[in-house]
Structure formats: C-alpha cells, structure tokens
C-alpha cells in the first residue's frame, strides 16, 4: 500500500497539475480508466490486508481521498487568485507557524501547541505516517 501511495504522492509532487486532474476524474468520470486504475491498485491492497469485503469500498475510498487531498494541499492548479503559488515552502511554513503561535492560547490551545510542528514537518514523512495511521485503523476492522 505504501508503494502505491508513494507512487501517487511522488507523481503529484512532480506534476502540479495532476492532483486537480485526478480529482476531476474521480468526481466526473468514476467509470474512466484513471479512476478505475487507482481504485483497483488500492483496492487490491485493501483486500490483501484481510479487510472484510463489506467495507472494501469505504476503506479504498478513504485511502484514495486522503492521498489525493494530502498531496493537493500544496499543488494548486486553476483559480489561484489571492494565493501566492510560488512562495518558498520554508517561508510559507514559517509564516503559518508564526501566525498560529500568535493566536491566543486560551482560545486556540491546540493550534498554539502544534505551531512548531507545522513549521518543521516533512511532507513526505507526514504523508507516510498518515497512511500508516489509516492502515492501522482499516486493519483493526478485521
């Protein structure tokens, strides 16, 4: 599963337009070869985990939507009005982290507490940890 997920992650990270195109395919052409191919690859892995067939669709959908959503957060294609699309990643994360740090900890204790983690996180590492978290939940459904 990690190989399939990382393959999509790397392809989308390399081709900024891909996340949008895949999302469009999933929503507008779910019977097309792109959607079918992605679901087949992930679905086979879900089945191999021993997940009950009654929840294969839910498990595979969760993974597909997480993978595409996680990678597309920083891969914007289309209307980017008001968004600085070529911002340096480190500067962007630093600005977000500082903004979160400046929030009132009484009103936003969670955001305040994680502000440093936001600044220092590695996208790929976080992606793999999240896939592991989702897979742990899915395998506990057996």
mmCIF file of the C-alpha atoms, coordinates in Angstrom:
data_MODEL
# 
_entry.id   MODEL 
# 
loop_
_atom_site.group_PDB 
_atom_site.id 
_atom_site.type_symbol 
_atom_site.label_atom_id 
_atom_site.label_alt_id 
_atom_site.label_comp_id 
_atom_site.label_asym_id 
_atom_site.label_entity_id 
_atom_site.label_seq_id 
_atom_site.pdbx_PDB_ins_code 
_atom_site.Cartn_x 
_atom_site.Cartn_y 
_atom_site.Cartn_z 
_atom_site.occupancy 
_atom_site.B_iso_or_equiv 
_atom_site.pdbx_formal_charge 
_atom_site.auth_seq_id 
_atom_site.auth_comp_id 
_atom_site.auth_asym_id 
_atom_site.auth_atom_id 
_atom_site.pdbx_PDB_model_num 
ATOM 1   C CA . UNK A 1 1   ? 0.000   0.000  0.000   1.00 0.00 ? 1   UNK A CA 1 
ATOM 2   C CA . UNK A 1 2   ? 2.818   2.369  0.872   1.00 0.00 ? 2   UNK A CA 1 
ATOM 3   C CA . UNK A 1 3   ? 4.434   1.810  -2.541  1.00 0.00 ? 3   UNK A CA 1 
ATOM 4   C CA . UNK A 1 4   ? 1.186   2.633  -4.344  1.00 0.00 ? 4   UNK A CA 1 
ATOM 5   C CA . UNK A 1 5   ? 0.521   5.654  -2.116  1.00 0.00 ? 5   UNK A CA 1 
ATOM 6   C CA . UNK A 1 6   ? 4.073   6.977  -2.501  1.00 0.00 ? 6   UNK A CA 1 
ATOM 7   C CA . UNK A 1 7   ? 3.880   6.463  -6.262  1.00 0.00 ? 7   UNK A CA 1 
ATOM 8   C CA . UNK A 1 8   ? 0.850   8.754  -6.391  1.00 0.00 ? 8   UNK A CA 1 
ATOM 9   C CA . UNK A 1 9   ? 2.438   11.176 -3.935  1.00 0.00 ? 9   UNK A CA 1 
ATOM 10  C CA . UNK A 1 10  ? 5.631   11.442 -5.977  1.00 0.00 ? 10  UNK A CA 1 
ATOM 11  C CA . UNK A 1 11  ? 3.807   11.747 -9.306  1.00 0.00 ? 11  UNK A CA 1 
ATOM 12  C CA . UNK A 1 12  ? 1.586   14.521 -7.984  1.00 0.00 ? 12  UNK A CA 1 
ATOM 13  C CA . UNK A 1 13  ? 4.503   16.285 -6.285  1.00 0.00 ? 13  UNK A CA 1 
ATOM 14  C CA . UNK A 1 14  ? 6.383   16.275 -9.588  1.00 0.00 ? 14  UNK A CA 1 
ATOM 15  C CA . UNK A 1 15  ? 3.404   17.339 -11.736 1.00 0.00 ? 15  UNK A CA 1 
ATOM 16  C CA . UNK A 1 16  ? 1.477   20.130 -10.001 1.00 0.00 ? 16  UNK A CA 1 
ATOM 17  C CA . UNK A 1 17  ? -1.499  19.819 -12.348 1.00 0.00 ? 17  UNK A CA 1 
ATOM 18  C CA . UNK A 1 18  ? -2.036  16.100 -11.657 1.00 0.00 ? 18  UNK A CA 1 
ATOM 19  C CA . UNK A 1 19  ? -3.911  16.363 -8.346  1.00 0.00 ? 19  UNK A CA 1 
ATOM 20  C CA . UNK A 1 20  ? -6.591  18.560 -9.897  1.00 0.00 ? 20  UNK A CA 1 
ATOM 21  C CA . UNK A 1 21  ? -6.921  16.298 -12.931 1.00 0.00 ? 21  UNK A CA 1 
ATOM 22  C CA . UNK A 1 22  ? -7.230  13.188 -10.773 1.00 0.00 ? 22  UNK A CA 1 
ATOM 23  C CA . UNK A 1 23  ? -9.847  14.825 -8.551  1.00 0.00 ? 23  UNK A CA 1 
ATOM 24  C CA . UNK A 1 24  ? -11.854 15.797 -11.632 1.00 0.00 ? 24  UNK A CA 1 
ATOM 25  C CA . UNK A 1 25  ? -11.609 12.243 -12.951 1.00 0.00 ? 25  UNK A CA 1 
ATOM 26  C CA . UNK A 1 26  ? -12.805 10.816 -9.623  1.00 0.00 ? 26  UNK A CA 1 
ATOM 27  C CA . UNK A 1 27  ? -15.826 13.096 -9.438  1.00 0.00 ? 27  UNK A CA 1 
ATOM 28  C CA . UNK A 1 28  ? -16.837 13.443 -13.078 1.00 0.00 ? 28  UNK A CA 1 
ATOM 29  C CA . UNK A 1 29  ? -15.704 10.198 -14.667 1.00 0.00 ? 29  UNK A CA 1 
ATOM 30  C CA . UNK A 1 30  ? -15.618 7.479  -11.990 1.00 0.00 ? 30  UNK A CA 1 
ATOM 31  C CA . UNK A 1 31  ? -16.008 4.790  -14.647 1.00 0.00 ? 31  UNK A CA 1 
ATOM 32  C CA . UNK A 1 32  ? -12.990 6.023  -16.621 1.00 0.00 ? 32  UNK A CA 1 
ATOM 33  C CA . UNK A 1 33  ? -9.645  4.247  -16.754 1.00 0.00 ? 33  UNK A CA 1 
ATOM 34  C CA . UNK A 1 34  ? -7.861  6.654  -14.385 1.00 0.00 ? 34  UNK A CA 1 
ATOM 35  C CA . UNK A 1 35  ? -10.338 6.249  -11.540 1.00 0.00 ? 35  UNK A CA 1 
ATOM 36  C CA . UNK A 1 36  ? -10.727 2.535  -12.132 1.00 0.00 ? 36  UNK A CA 1 
ATOM 37  C CA . UNK A 1 37  ? -6.952  2.059  -12.193 1.00 0.00 ? 37  UNK A CA 1 
ATOM 38  C CA . UNK A 1 38  ? -6.344  3.949  -8.956  1.00 0.00 ? 38  UNK A CA 1 
ATOM 39  C CA . UNK A 1 39  ? -9.157  2.177  -7.128  1.00 0.00 ? 39  UNK A CA 1 
ATOM 40  C CA . UNK A 1 40  ? -8.064  -1.210 -8.459  1.00 0.00 ? 40  UNK A CA 1 
ATOM 41  C CA . UNK A 1 41  ? -4.484  -0.778 -7.230  1.00 0.00 ? 41  UNK A CA 1 
ATOM 42  C CA . UNK A 1 42  ? -5.542  0.472  -3.823  1.00 0.00 ? 42  UNK A CA 1 
ATOM 43  C CA . UNK A 1 43  ? -8.463  -1.942 -3.580  1.00 0.00 ? 43  UNK A CA 1 
ATOM 44  C CA . UNK A 1 44  ? -6.213  -4.938 -4.173  1.00 0.00 ? 44  UNK A CA 1 
ATOM 45  C CA . UNK A 1 45  ? -4.048  -3.802 -1.281  1.00 0.00 ? 45  UNK A CA 1 
ATOM 46  C CA . UNK A 1 46  ? -7.099  -3.320 0.947   1.00 0.00 ? 46  UNK A CA 1 
ATOM 47  C CA . UNK A 1 47  ? -8.252  -6.835 0.087   1.00 0.00 ? 47  UNK A CA 1 
ATOM 48  C CA . UNK A 1 48  ? -4.757  -8.208 0.826   1.00 0.00 ? 48  UNK A CA 1 
ATOM 49  C CA . UNK A 1 49  ? -4.960  -6.696 4.317   1.00 0.00 ? 49  UNK A CA 1 
ATOM 50  C CA . UNK A 1 50  ? -7.846  -9.051 5.076   1.00 0.00 ? 50  UNK A CA 1 
ATOM 51  C CA . UNK A 1 51  ? -10.409 -6.278 5.334   1.00 0.00 ? 51  UNK A CA 1 
ATOM 52  C CA . UNK A 1 52  ? -13.992 -7.590 5.191   1.00 0.00 ? 52  UNK A CA 1 
ATOM 53  C CA . UNK A 1 53  ? -15.453 -7.216 1.696   1.00 0.00 ? 53  UNK A CA 1 
ATOM 54  C CA . UNK A 1 54  ? -18.425 -5.276 3.023   1.00 0.00 ? 54  UNK A CA 1 
ATOM 55  C CA . UNK A 1 55  ? -16.136 -2.311 3.733   1.00 0.00 ? 55  UNK A CA 1 
ATOM 56  C CA . UNK A 1 56  ? -13.685 -2.537 0.806   1.00 0.00 ? 56  UNK A CA 1 
ATOM 57  C CA . UNK A 1 57  ? -15.242 0.488  -0.886  1.00 0.00 ? 57  UNK A CA 1 
ATOM 58  C CA . UNK A 1 58  ? -15.135 2.615  2.253   1.00 0.00 ? 58  UNK A CA 1 
ATOM 59  C CA . UNK A 1 59  ? -11.525 1.620  3.014   1.00 0.00 ? 59  UNK A CA 1 
ATOM 60  C CA . UNK A 1 60  ? -10.303 2.166  -0.551  1.00 0.00 ? 60  UNK A CA 1 
ATOM 61  C CA . UNK A 1 61  ? -12.193 5.461  -0.857  1.00 0.00 ? 61  UNK A CA 1 
ATOM 62  C CA . UNK A 1 62  ? -10.708 6.711  2.406   1.00 0.00 ? 62  UNK A CA 1 
ATOM 63  C CA . UNK A 1 63  ? -7.206  5.998  1.158   1.00 0.00 ? 63  UNK A CA 1 
ATOM 64  C CA . UNK A 1 64  ? -7.780  7.453  -2.318  1.00 0.00 ? 64  UNK A CA 1 
ATOM 65  C CA . UNK A 1 65  ? -9.303  10.635 -0.954  1.00 0.00 ? 65  UNK A CA 1 
ATOM 66  C CA . UNK A 1 66  ? -6.618  11.045 1.686   1.00 0.00 ? 66  UNK A CA 1 
ATOM 67  C CA . UNK A 1 67  ? -3.791  10.517 -0.808  1.00 0.00 ? 67  UNK A CA 1 
ATOM 68  C CA . UNK A 1 68  ? -5.172  12.991 -3.329  1.00 0.00 ? 68  UNK A CA 1 
ATOM 69  C CA . UNK A 1 69  ? -6.204  15.510 -0.696  1.00 0.00 ? 69  UNK A CA 1 
ATOM 70  C CA . UNK A 1 70  ? -2.925  15.412 1.218   1.00 0.00 ? 70  UNK A CA 1 
ATOM 71  C CA . UNK A 1 71  ? -0.803  15.950 -1.849  1.00 0.00 ? 71  UNK A CA 1 
ATOM 72  C CA . UNK A 1 72  ? -3.072  18.512 -3.465  1.00 0.00 ? 72  UNK A CA 1 
ATOM 73  C CA . UNK A 1 73  ? -2.896  20.858 -0.459  1.00 0.00 ? 73  UNK A CA 1 
ATOM 74  C CA . UNK A 1 74  ? 0.203   22.474 -1.894  1.00 0.00 ? 74  UNK A CA 1 
ATOM 75  C CA . UNK A 1 75  ? -0.364  21.625 -5.548  1.00 0.00 ? 75  UNK A CA 1 
ATOM 76  C CA . UNK A 1 76  ? -2.831  24.238 -6.757  1.00 0.00 ? 76  UNK A CA 1 
ATOM 77  C CA . UNK A 1 77  ? -3.982  24.307 -10.364 1.00 0.00 ? 77  UNK A CA 1 
ATOM 78  C CA . UNK A 1 78  ? -6.711  26.587 -11.641 1.00 0.00 ? 78  UNK A CA 1 
ATOM 79  C CA . UNK A 1 79  ? -8.016  29.716 -9.893  1.00 0.00 ? 79  UNK A CA 1 
ATOM 80  C CA . UNK A 1 80  ? -5.266  30.874 -7.569  1.00 0.00 ? 80  UNK A CA 1 
ATOM 81  C CA . UNK A 1 81  ? -6.471  34.434 -7.030  1.00 0.00 ? 81  UNK A CA 1 
ATOM 82  C CA . UNK A 1 82  ? -5.295  35.635 -3.650  1.00 0.00 ? 82  UNK A CA 1 
ATOM 83  C CA . UNK A 1 83  ? -2.853  32.738 -3.300  1.00 0.00 ? 83  UNK A CA 1 
ATOM 84  C CA . UNK A 1 84  ? 0.897   33.088 -3.713  1.00 0.00 ? 84  UNK A CA 1 
ATOM 85  C CA . UNK A 1 85  ? 1.579   29.892 -5.670  1.00 0.00 ? 85  UNK A CA 1 
ATOM 86  C CA . UNK A 1 86  ? 5.334   30.244 -6.000  1.00 0.00 ? 86  UNK A CA 1 
ATOM 87  C CA . UNK A 1 87  ? 6.049   31.005 -2.351  1.00 0.00 ? 87  UNK A CA 1 
ATOM 88  C CA . UNK A 1 88  ? 9.124   29.391 -0.853  1.00 0.00 ? 88  UNK A CA 1 
ATOM 89  C CA . UNK A 1 89  ? 7.958   26.410 1.235   1.00 0.00 ? 89  UNK A CA 1 
ATOM 90  C CA . UNK A 1 90  ? 10.110  27.280 4.249   1.00 0.00 ? 90  UNK A CA 1 
ATOM 91  C CA . UNK A 1 91  ? 8.951   30.898 4.258   1.00 0.00 ? 91  UNK A CA 1 
ATOM 92  C CA . UNK A 1 92  ? 5.335   29.819 3.867   1.00 0.00 ? 92  UNK A CA 1 
ATOM 93  C CA . UNK A 1 93  ? 5.531   27.311 6.743   1.00 0.00 ? 93  UNK A CA 1 
ATOM 94  C CA . UNK A 1 94  ? 7.377   29.831 8.917   1.00 0.00 ? 94  UNK A CA 1 
ATOM 95  C CA . UNK A 1 95  ? 4.671   32.456 8.293   1.00 0.00 ? 95  UNK A CA 1 
ATOM 96  C CA . UNK A 1 96  ? 1.890   29.974 9.060   1.00 0.00 ? 96  UNK A CA 1 
ATOM 97  C CA . UNK A 1 97  ? 3.671   28.751 12.168  1.00 0.00 ? 97  UNK A CA 1 
ATOM 98  C CA . UNK A 1 98  ? 4.223   32.280 13.440  1.00 0.00 ? 98  UNK A CA 1 
ATOM 99  C CA . UNK A 1 99  ? 0.578   33.174 12.807  1.00 0.00 ? 99  UNK A CA 1 
ATOM 100 C CA . UNK A 1 100 ? -0.528  30.107 14.771  1.00 0.00 ? 100 UNK A CA 1 
ATOM 101 C CA . UNK A 1 101 ? 1.941   30.918 17.567  1.00 0.00 ? 101 UNK A CA 1 
ATOM 102 C CA . UNK A 1 102 ? 0.445   34.402 17.876  1.00 0.00 ? 102 UNK A CA 1 
ATOM 103 C CA . UNK A 1 103 ? -3.064  33.019 18.421  1.00 0.00 ? 103 UNK A CA 1 
ATOM 104 C CA . UNK A 1 104 ? -4.413  33.340 21.928  1.00 0.00 ? 104 UNK A CA 1 
ATOM 105 C CA . UNK A 1 105 ? -3.566  30.002 23.602  1.00 0.00 ? 105 UNK A CA 1 
ATOM 106 C CA . UNK A 1 106 ? -6.735  30.273 25.694  1.00 0.00 ? 106 UNK A CA 1 
ATOM 107 C CA . UNK A 1 107 ? -8.884  30.329 22.535  1.00 0.00 ? 107 UNK A CA 1 
ATOM 108 C CA . UNK A 1 108 ? -6.697  28.092 20.342  1.00 0.00 ? 108 UNK A CA 1 
ATOM 109 C CA . UNK A 1 109 ? -4.735  25.759 22.624  1.00 0.00 ? 109 UNK A CA 1 
ATOM 110 C CA . UNK A 1 110 ? -4.329  23.029 20.001  1.00 0.00 ? 110 UNK A CA 1 
ATOM 111 C CA . UNK A 1 111 ? -3.205  25.343 17.188  1.00 0.00 ? 111 UNK A CA 1 
ATOM 112 C CA . UNK A 1 112 ? -0.836  27.143 19.526  1.00 0.00 ? 112 UNK A CA 1 
ATOM 113 C CA . UNK A 1 113 ? 0.678   23.854 20.713  1.00 0.00 ? 113 UNK A CA 1 
ATOM 114 C CA . UNK A 1 114 ? 1.333   22.457 17.218  1.00 0.00 ? 114 UNK A CA 1 
ATOM 115 C CA . UNK A 1 115 ? 2.690   25.625 15.627  1.00 0.00 ? 115 UNK A CA 1 
ATOM 116 C CA . UNK A 1 116 ? 6.301   24.434 15.850  1.00 0.00 ? 116 UNK A CA 1 
ATOM 117 C CA . UNK A 1 117 ? 5.428   21.054 14.355  1.00 0.00 ? 117 UNK A CA 1 
ATOM 118 C CA . UNK A 1 118 ? 3.818   22.802 11.389  1.00 0.00 ? 118 UNK A CA 1 
ATOM 119 C CA . UNK A 1 119 ? 6.998   24.735 10.679  1.00 0.00 ? 119 UNK A CA 1 
ATOM 120 C CA . UNK A 1 120 ? 9.306   21.724 10.974  1.00 0.00 ? 120 UNK A CA 1 
ATOM 121 C CA . UNK A 1 121 ? 7.315   18.912 9.378   1.00 0.00 ? 121 UNK A CA 1 
ATOM 122 C CA . UNK A 1 122 ? 8.425   16.958 6.322   1.00 0.00 ? 122 UNK A CA 1 
ATOM 123 C CA . UNK A 1 123 ? 5.557   16.462 3.844   1.00 0.00 ? 123 UNK A CA 1 
ATOM 124 C CA . UNK A 1 124 ? 6.665   13.004 2.726   1.00 0.00 ? 124 UNK A CA 1 
ATOM 125 C CA . UNK A 1 125 ? 7.305   11.781 6.276   1.00 0.00 ? 125 UNK A CA 1 
ATOM 126 C CA . UNK A 1 126 ? 3.942   13.115 7.446   1.00 0.00 ? 126 UNK A CA 1 
ATOM 127 C CA . UNK A 1 127 ? 2.240   11.520 4.442   1.00 0.00 ? 127 UNK A CA 1 
ATOM 128 C CA . UNK A 1 128 ? 3.708   8.093  5.261   1.00 0.00 ? 128 UNK A CA 1 
ATOM 129 C CA . UNK A 1 129 ? 2.801   8.425  8.948   1.00 0.00 ? 129 UNK A CA 1 
ATOM 130 C CA . UNK A 1 130 ? -0.763  9.313  7.972   1.00 0.00 ? 130 UNK A CA 1 
ATOM 131 C CA . UNK A 1 131 ? -1.030  6.344  5.605   1.00 0.00 ? 131 UNK A CA 1 
ATOM 132 C CA . UNK A 1 132 ? 0.187   4.111  8.454   1.00 0.00 ? 132 UNK A CA 1 
ATOM 133 C CA . UNK A 1 133 ? -2.424  5.608  10.771  1.00 0.00 ? 133 UNK A CA 1 
ATOM 134 C CA . UNK A 1 134 ? -5.217  4.994  8.255   1.00 0.00 ? 134 UNK A CA 1 
ATOM 135 C CA . UNK A 1 135 ? -3.991  1.451  7.547   1.00 0.00 ? 135 UNK A CA 1 
ATOM 136 C CA . UNK A 1 136 ? -3.869  0.683  11.274  1.00 0.00 ? 136 UNK A CA 1 
ATOM 137 C CA . UNK A 1 137 ? -7.495  1.760  11.555  1.00 0.00 ? 137 UNK A CA 1 
ATOM 138 C CA . UNK A 1 138 ? -8.510  -0.257 8.498   1.00 0.00 ? 138 UNK A CA 1 
ATOM 139 C CA . UNK A 1 139 ? -6.736  -3.415 9.641   1.00 0.00 ? 139 UNK A CA 1 
ATOM 140 C CA . UNK A 1 140 ? -8.428  -3.171 13.033  1.00 0.00 ? 140 UNK A CA 1 
ATOM 141 C CA . UNK A 1 141 ? -11.753 -3.632 11.231  1.00 0.00 ? 141 UNK A CA 1 
ATOM 142 C CA . UNK A 1 142 ? -10.944 -7.308 10.582  1.00 0.00 ? 142 UNK A CA 1 
# 
